[in-house]
XYZ file of C-alpha atoms in Angstrom:
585
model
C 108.745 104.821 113.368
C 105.254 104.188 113.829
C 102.930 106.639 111.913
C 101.803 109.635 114.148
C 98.428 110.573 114.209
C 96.622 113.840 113.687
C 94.116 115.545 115.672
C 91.666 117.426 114.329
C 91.092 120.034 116.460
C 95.064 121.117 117.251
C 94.667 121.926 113.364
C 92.186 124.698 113.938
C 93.475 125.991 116.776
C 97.237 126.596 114.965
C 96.093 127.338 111.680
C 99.385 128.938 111.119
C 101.182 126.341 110.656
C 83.780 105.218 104.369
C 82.997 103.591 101.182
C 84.235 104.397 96.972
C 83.314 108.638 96.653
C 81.920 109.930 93.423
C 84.217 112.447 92.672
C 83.051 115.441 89.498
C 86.790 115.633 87.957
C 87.620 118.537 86.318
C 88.700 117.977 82.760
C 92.004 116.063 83.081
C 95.542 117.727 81.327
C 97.584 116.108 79.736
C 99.936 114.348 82.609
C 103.476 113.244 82.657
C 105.788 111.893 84.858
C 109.988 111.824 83.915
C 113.305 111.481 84.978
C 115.646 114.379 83.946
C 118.863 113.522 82.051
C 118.433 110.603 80.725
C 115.925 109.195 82.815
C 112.503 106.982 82.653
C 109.042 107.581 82.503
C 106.790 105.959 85.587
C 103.840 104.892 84.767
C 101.282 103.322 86.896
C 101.423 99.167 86.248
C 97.890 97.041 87.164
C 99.130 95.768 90.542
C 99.479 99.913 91.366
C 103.764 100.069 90.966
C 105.621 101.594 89.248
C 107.736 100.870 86.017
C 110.254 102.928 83.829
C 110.295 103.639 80.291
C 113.254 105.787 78.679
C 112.759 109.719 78.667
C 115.142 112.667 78.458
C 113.954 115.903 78.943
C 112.084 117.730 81.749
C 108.328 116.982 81.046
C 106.580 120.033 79.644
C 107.341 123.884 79.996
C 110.494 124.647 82.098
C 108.048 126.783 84.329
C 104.413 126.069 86.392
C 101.982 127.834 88.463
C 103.455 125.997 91.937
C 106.663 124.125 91.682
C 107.173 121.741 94.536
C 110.357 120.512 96.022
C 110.817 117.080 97.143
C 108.472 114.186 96.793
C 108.064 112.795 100.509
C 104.666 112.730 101.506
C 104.342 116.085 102.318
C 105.378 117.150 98.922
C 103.048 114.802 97.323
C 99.689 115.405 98.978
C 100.704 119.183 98.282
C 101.361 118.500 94.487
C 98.721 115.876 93.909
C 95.987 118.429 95.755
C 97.400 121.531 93.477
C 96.752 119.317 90.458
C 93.011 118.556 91.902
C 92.320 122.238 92.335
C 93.658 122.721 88.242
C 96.958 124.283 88.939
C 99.632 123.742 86.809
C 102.375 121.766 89.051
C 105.329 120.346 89.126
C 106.990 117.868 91.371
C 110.667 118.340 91.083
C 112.394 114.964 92.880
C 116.633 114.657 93.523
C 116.158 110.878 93.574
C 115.245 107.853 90.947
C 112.696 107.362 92.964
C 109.379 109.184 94.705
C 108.294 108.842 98.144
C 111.396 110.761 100.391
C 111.479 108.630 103.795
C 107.944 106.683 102.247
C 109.968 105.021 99.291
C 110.083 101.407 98.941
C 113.588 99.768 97.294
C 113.950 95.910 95.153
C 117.446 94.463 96.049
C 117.230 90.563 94.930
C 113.313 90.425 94.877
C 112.663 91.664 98.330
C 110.853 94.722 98.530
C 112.110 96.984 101.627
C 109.894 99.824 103.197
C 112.565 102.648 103.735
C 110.701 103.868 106.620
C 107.059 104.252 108.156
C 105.867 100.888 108.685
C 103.051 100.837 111.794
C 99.832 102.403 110.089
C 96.222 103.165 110.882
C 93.119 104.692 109.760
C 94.542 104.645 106.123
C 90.707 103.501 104.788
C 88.798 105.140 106.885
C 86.459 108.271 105.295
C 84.513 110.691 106.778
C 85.093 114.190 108.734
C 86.968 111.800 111.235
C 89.521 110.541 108.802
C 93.137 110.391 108.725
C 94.413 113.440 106.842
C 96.187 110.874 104.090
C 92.961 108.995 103.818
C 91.263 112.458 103.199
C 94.141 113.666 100.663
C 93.958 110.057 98.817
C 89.719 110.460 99.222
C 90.298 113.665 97.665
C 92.068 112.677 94.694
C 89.699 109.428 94.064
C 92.407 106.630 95.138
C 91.959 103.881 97.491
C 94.826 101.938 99.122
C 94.056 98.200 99.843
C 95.501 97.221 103.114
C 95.689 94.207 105.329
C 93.787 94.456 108.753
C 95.844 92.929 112.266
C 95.235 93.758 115.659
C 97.634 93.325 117.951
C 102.069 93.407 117.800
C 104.956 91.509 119.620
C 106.201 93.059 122.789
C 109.492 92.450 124.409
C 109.776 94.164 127.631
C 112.494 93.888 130.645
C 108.796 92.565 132.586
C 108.782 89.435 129.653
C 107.413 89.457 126.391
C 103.449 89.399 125.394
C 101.312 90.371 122.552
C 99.672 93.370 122.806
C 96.282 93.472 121.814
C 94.256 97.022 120.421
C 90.944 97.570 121.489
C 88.474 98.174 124.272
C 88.901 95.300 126.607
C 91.460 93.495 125.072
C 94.618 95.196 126.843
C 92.918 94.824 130.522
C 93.456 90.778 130.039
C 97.636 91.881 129.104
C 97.872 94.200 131.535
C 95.812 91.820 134.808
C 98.362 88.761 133.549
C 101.739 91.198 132.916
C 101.419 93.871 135.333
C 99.007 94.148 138.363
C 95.688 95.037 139.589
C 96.611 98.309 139.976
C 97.852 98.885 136.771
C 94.457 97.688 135.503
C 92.578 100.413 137.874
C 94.792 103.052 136.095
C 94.344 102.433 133.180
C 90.602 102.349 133.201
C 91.248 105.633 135.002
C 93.026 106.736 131.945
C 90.591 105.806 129.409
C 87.424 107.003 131.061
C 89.159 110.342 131.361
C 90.208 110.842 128.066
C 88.205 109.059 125.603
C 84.962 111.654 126.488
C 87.765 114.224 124.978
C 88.165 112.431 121.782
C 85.179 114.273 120.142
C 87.084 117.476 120.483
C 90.517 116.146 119.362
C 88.295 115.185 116.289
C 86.285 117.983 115.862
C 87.392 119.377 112.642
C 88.438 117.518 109.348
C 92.385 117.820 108.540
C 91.495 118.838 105.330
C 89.239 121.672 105.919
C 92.066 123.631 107.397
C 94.078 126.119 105.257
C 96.940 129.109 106.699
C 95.199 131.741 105.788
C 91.669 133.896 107.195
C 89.900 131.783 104.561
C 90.002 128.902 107.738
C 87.416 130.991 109.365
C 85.101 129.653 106.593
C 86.637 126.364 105.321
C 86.711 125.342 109.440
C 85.306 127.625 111.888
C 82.000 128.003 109.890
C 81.258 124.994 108.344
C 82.237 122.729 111.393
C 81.402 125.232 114.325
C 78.076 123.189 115.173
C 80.255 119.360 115.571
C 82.781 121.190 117.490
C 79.988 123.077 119.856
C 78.328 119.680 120.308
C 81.242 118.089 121.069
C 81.765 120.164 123.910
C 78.449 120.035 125.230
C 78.236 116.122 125.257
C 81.812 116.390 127.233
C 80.120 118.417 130.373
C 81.882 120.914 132.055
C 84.449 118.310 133.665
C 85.262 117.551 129.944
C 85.266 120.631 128.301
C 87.661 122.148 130.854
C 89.742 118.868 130.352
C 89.817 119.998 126.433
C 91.670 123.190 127.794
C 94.577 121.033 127.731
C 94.376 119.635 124.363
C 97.450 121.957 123.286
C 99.238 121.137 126.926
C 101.743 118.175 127.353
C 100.033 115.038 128.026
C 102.476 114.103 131.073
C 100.232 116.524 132.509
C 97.202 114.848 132.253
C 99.079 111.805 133.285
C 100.049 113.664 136.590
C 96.377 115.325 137.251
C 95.286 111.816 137.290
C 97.985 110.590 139.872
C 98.867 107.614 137.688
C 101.862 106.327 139.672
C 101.623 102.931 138.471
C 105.804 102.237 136.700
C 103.987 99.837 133.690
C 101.024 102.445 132.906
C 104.157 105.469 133.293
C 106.547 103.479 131.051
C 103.969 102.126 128.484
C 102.135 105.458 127.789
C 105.587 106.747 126.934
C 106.018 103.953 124.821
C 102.938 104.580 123.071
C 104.035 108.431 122.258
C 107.304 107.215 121.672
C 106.025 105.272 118.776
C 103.552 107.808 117.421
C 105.776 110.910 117.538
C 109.389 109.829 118.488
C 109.290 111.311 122.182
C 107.784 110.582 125.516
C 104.276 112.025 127.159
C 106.248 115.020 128.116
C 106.568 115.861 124.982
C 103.524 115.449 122.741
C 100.415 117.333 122.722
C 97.725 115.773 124.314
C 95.336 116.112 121.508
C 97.786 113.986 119.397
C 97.741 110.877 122.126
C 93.872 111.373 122.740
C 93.230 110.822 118.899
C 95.366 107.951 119.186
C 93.411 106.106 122.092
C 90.369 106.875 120.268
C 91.709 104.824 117.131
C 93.043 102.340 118.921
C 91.037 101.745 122.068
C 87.845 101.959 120.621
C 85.540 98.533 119.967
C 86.238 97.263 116.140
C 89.423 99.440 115.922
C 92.432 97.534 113.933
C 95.831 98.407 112.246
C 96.359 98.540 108.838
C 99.061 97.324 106.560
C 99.020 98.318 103.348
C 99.312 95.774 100.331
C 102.688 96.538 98.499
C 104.145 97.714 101.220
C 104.468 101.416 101.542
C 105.386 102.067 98.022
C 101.602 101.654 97.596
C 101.061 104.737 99.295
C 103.436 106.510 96.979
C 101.909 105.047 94.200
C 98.485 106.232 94.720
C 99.697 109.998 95.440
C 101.693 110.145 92.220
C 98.690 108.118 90.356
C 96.616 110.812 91.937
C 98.789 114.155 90.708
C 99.052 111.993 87.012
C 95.143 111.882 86.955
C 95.143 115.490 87.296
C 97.809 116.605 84.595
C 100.442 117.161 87.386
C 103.971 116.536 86.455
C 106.770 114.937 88.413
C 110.340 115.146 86.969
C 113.244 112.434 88.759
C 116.501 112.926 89.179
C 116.034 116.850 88.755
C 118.023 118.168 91.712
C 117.519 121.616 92.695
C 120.280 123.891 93.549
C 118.739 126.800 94.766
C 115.836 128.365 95.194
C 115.658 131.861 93.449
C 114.897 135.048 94.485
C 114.075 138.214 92.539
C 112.538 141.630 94.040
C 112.664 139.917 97.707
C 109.806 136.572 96.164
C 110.345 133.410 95.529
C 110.338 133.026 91.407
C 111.391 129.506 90.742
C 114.130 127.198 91.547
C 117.791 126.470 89.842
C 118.494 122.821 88.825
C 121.719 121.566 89.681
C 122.248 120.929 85.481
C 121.846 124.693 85.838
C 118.014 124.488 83.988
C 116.002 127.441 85.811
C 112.567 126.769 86.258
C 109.916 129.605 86.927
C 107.162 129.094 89.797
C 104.259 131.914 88.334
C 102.292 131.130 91.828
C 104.840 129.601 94.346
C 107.431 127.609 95.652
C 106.820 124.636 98.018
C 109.899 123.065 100.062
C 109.225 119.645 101.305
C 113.055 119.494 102.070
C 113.492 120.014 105.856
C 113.815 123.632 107.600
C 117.413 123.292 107.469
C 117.863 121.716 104.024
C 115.840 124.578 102.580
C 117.494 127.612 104.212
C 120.468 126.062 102.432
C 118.898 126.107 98.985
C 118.240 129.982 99.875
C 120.602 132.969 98.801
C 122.227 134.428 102.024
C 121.279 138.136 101.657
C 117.189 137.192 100.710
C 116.772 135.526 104.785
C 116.388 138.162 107.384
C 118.826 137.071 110.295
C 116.470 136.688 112.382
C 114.557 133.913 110.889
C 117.988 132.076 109.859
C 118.957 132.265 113.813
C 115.215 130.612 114.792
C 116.016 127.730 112.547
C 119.275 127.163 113.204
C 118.832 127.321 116.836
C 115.380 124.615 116.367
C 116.723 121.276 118.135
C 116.664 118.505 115.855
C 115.973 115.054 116.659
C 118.902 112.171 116.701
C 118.757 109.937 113.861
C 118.297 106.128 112.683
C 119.939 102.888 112.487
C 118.514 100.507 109.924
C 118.284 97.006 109.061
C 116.902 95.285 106.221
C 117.115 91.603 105.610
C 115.561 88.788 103.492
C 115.694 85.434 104.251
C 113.869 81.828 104.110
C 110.994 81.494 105.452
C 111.659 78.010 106.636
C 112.075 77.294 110.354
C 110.565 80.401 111.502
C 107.272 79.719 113.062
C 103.853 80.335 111.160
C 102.253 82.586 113.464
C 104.706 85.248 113.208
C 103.414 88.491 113.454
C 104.345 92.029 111.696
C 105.646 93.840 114.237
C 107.370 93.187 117.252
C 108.986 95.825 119.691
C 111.744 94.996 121.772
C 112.714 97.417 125.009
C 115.962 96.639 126.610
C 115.884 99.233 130.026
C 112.792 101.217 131.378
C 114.869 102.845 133.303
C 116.888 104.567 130.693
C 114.070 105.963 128.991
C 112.208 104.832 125.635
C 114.145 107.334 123.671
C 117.842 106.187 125.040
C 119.919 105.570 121.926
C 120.880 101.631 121.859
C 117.512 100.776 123.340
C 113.959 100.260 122.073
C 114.233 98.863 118.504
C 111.310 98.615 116.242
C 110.749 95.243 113.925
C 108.595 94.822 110.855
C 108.116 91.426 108.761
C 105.132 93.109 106.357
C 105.776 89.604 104.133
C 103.520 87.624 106.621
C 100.805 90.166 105.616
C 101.794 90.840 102.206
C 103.447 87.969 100.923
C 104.580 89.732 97.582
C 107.082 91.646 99.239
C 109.503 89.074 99.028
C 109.864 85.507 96.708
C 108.480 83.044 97.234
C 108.990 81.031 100.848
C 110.822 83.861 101.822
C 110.630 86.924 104.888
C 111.567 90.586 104.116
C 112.064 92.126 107.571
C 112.801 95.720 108.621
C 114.199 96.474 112.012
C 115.292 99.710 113.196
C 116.200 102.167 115.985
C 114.045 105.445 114.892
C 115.551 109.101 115.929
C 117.861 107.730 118.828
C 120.836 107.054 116.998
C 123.663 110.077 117.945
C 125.233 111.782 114.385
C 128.222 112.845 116.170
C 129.195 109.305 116.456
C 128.950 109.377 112.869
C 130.214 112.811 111.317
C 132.926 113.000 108.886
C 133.999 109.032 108.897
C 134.734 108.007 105.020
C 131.682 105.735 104.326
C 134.442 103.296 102.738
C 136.745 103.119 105.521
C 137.662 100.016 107.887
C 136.373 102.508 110.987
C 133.226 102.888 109.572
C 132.439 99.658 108.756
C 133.289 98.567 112.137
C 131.191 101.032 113.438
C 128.108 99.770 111.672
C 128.779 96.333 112.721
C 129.012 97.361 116.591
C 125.989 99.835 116.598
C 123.919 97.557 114.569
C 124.486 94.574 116.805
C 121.525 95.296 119.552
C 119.461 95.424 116.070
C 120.713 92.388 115.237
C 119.515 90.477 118.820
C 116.337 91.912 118.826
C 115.946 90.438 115.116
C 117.101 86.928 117.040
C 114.676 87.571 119.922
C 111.683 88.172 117.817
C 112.312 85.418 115.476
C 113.391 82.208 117.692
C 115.960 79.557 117.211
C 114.698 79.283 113.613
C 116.181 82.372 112.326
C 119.774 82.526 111.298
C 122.015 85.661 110.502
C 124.584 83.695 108.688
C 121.223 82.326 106.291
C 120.126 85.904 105.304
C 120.258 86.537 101.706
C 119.875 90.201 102.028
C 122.207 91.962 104.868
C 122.010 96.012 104.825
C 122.810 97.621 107.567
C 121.912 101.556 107.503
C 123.740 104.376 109.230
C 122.773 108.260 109.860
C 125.153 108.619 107.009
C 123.063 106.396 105.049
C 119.923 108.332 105.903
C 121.565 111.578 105.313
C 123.159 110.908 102.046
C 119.767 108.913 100.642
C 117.360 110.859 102.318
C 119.059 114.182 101.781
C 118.422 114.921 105.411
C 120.288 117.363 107.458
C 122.641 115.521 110.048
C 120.577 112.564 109.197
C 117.841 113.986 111.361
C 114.447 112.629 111.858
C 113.264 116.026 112.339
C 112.800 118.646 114.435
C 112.813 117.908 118.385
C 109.805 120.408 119.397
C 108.608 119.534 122.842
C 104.791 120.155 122.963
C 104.716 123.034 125.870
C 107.846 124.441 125.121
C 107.369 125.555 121.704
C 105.293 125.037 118.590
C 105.830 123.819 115.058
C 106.300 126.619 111.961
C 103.447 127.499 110.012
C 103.706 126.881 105.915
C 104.647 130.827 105.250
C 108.180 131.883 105.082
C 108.975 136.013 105.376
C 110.134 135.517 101.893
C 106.715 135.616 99.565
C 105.723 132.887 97.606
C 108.194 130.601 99.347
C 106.043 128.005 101.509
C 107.370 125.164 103.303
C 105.698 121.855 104.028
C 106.382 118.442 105.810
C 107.984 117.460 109.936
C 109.150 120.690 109.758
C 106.146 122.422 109.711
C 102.843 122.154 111.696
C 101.856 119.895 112.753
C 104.935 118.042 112.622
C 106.285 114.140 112.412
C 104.538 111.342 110.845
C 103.081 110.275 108.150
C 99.329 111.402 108.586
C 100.785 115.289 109.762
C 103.270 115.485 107.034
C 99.874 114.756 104.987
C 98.323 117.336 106.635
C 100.822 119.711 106.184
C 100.950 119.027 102.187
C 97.058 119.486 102.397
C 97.297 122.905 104.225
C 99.780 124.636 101.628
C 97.850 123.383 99.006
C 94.801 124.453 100.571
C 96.168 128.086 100.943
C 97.425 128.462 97.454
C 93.460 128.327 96.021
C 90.894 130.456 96.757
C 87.860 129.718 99.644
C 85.073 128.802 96.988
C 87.512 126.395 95.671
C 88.229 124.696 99.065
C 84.937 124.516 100.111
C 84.090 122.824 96.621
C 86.552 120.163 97.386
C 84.952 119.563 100.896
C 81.436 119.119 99.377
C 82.801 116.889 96.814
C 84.218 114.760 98.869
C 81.011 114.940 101.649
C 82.509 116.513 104.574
């Protein structure tokens, strides 16, 4: 799925929910990083991955001031932030590996991104930023990334690259659609763009879930966000009325009729937030135009693939004395006098949380880890009753380089049927070759290629088949097969299935069972109008929750966010606002 961007200003208004910085570190602690029963140390190698080295025991004390659960994104901007403000933390993972959905796997020297593979605004700095840039600009770690500008489309209307930027998508849309299409979206643009300065008002990581926002935000950025308003006019500060509003409904105050401008805009919030205009805030697609629509914007892949991000969040909590213990699966989460005091291992180690406990699992994954009788009923029926969103197909292959052409490009989307809608199961599939960017991702003369069908894939197809059994292996094989054309398409005559020296093919199953994600779910399905993401607090104190369950929801810059906000919240204001002036914003 294509990283989802953040606004700014939907932040503030739900609080509930640049070059090198010279940074003044506190005085560092001691740091380590371990895998539980009979595990391996990480440590951070030059080219920024990371190796093993043999260690038993949980690192440190059995105990911290804020123990964290999980180590997806979420989970690590939280952690890695906690360490930055001096708290004692630790990072307890169920895996062998960091990074939750973000983790990168080796099988035969190809190096597979597990997930998130369409980035932007990962090196940019500034009040603007992307909330990861800010959490990574925080902690004093920078994330080389290749730069690319345009992706592969494959549409029932023919197949074109699609170009970002100002002017370049008028020259796509006058030779692939029609003059009319070209009048709307100018239309678009000219309304929305003036409402970027709003969407962008406030820096992700200024906001916190507690009164203290009032100062961290509403103070310190109340003159940008008054001057964004008045530049906008009155036509454009009404139009920033409807920030929090669907965008389908700017869409239809603008009478855009046209079927490509209709069926690409949903496209576009398909691919930043895994459903269509009708349901994403507006705010979130008006930050996107402004990234991407805006003269010298480009895309950004980083260099090591998305294991690189990892890597600099868990270089970032080491720097800071954090600690982050592997294959240390936690049972439950424990409860004493109606608070959250620490978590149960599953080797049956209890560890103490003085300050807090942080779920990065997903709202229904962490109800589980809860005792019945501690949950009022009434916030166990909300979350069971929260629609979820379908789940993924996968599939990863390396293969020779030879025969395909040299200009291929990283990604390509392929959409079978407009008319079924872009978030039909069986029809838009998402392909990314990061090797022609980043080259060591795979040997030598060789592609590593991910393709995949993101939160339309139905679990009920899926529940309770033996992952070993003849039906399930046929199943994979006849659900993976649209994958598999699309893969063809993309690639030309050159490519070859039969050639590929790495085949894996990846089922809900796979994503539940590797993932540890409920129903192999890609999150919850929260349409924008229709209700609103959770805050961080729980009714249970000290228990806080963070990640796509939690505002402001999918994707890798709002799980950031998210991290940043519970973190954030767990220090006091004079703390937070030392942060922002370190980092200049």
């Amino acid at each position: 799925m294509a990283v989802g961007v953040v606004p700014n200003f939907v932040k503030f208004l739900n609080p509930a929910s640049v070059g090198p910085t010279t940074l003044r570190f506190p005085t560092h602690r001691k740091s380590v990083v371990a895998r539980n029963s009979n595990a391996r140390e990480l440590s951070s190698s030059a080219a920024g991955s990371l190796s093993v080295k043999d260690k038993n025991a949980l690192p440190g004390k059995p105990e911290a001031d804020v123990v964290v659960i999980g180590s997806g994104i979420g989970g690590l901007s939280c952690a890695a932030l906690l360490a930055r403000y001096q708290q004692d933390v630790l990072l307890l993972e169920s895996h062998d590996l960091p990074g939750g959905a973000a983790h990168s796997f080796d099988i035969k020297g190809y190096k597979f991104d597990s997930g998130p593979s369409l980035f932007s605004g990962l090196q940019s700095r500034g009040p603007q930023a992307n909330p990861l840039a800010q959490v990574l600009d925080a902690l004093g770690e920078s994330l080389p990334c290749a730069t690319y500008d345009s992706w592969m489309v494959y549409i029932p209307e023919g197949e074109f690259l699609s170009r970002i930027g100002p002017t370049e998508f008028f020259k796509d849309l006058e030779k692939y659609a029609s003059p009319n299409a070209v009048r709307e979206w100018k239309k678009l643009l000219d309304a929305i763009l003036p409402l970027s300065g709003a969407a962008m008002a406030l820096p992700p990581l200024s906001i916190r879930g507690d009164l203290g926002v009032i100062s961290t935000a509403g103070a310190r950025y109340a003159p940008s966000l008054l001057k964004s308003f008045i530049q906008m006019g009155p036509q454009g500060a009404l139009g920033a009325t409807k920030l929090l509003r669907p965008f389908s409904e700017i869409i239809d105050s603008l009478e855009l009729k046209d079927p490509f401008i209709r069926n690409w805009v949903d496209l576009l919030s398909f691919l930043l937030a895994g459903v269509k205009t009708n349901g994403i805030l507006s705010a979130e697609m008006i930050y996107m135009f402004a990234e991407w629509y805006k003269p010298g914007c480009c895309l950004e892949y980083p260099l090591d693939g998305s294991a690189a991000i990892v890597d600099a969040l868990v270089r970032g909590l080491k720097k800071f004395g954090g600690r982050l213990s592997l294959n240390s699966h936690v049972e439950n989460i424990v409860v004493e006098n109606d608070r959250a005091i620490g978590v149960k291992l599953r080797s049956g180690q209890f560890i103490r949380a003085k300050k807090a406990v942080v779920s990065n699992a997903s709202m229904w994954d962490t109800l589980k880890l809860l005792p019945k009788e501690a949950v009022p009923k009434s916030y166990a029926e909300r979350i069971n009753k929260t629609p979820q969103c379908e789940s993924f197909m996968h599939l990863h292959l390396g293969f020779d380089a030879e025969g395909i052409r040299k200009d291929l490009g990283i990604h390509h989307i392929v959409v079978n049927d407009w008319e079924r809608g872009v978030d039909a199961d069986q029809n838009v599939v998402l392909i990314s070759v990061p090797s022609v960017l980043s080259p060591n991702l795979a040997p030598p003369g060789k592609h590593v290629l991910h393709a995949y069908m993101p939160g339309t894939e139905p679990f009920e197809l899926w529940e309770g088949l033996d992952r070993r059994s003849p039906e399930y292996r046929n199943l994979k094989a006849a659900r993976s097969e649209v994958m598999w054309k699309a893969v063809e398409r993309a690639l030309g005559p050159g490519f070859s299935r039969d050639k590929c020296e790495v085949k894996l093919v990846g089922s809900p199953l796979t994503h539940q069972r590797f993932l540890r994600r409920n129903r192999g779910t890609y999150g919850p399905a929260i349409e924008a109008g229709k209700g609103t993401f959770p805050g961080h607090s729980t009714p249970i104190p000290q228990l806080y929750c963070c990640g796509d369950s939690t505002f402001p929801g999918i994707g890798v810059p709002a799980v950031a966010a998210s991290g940043a906000i519970v973190a954030n919240s767990l220090v006091s204001v004079s703390q937070h606002s030392q942060l922002l002036d370190a980092i200049g914003i």
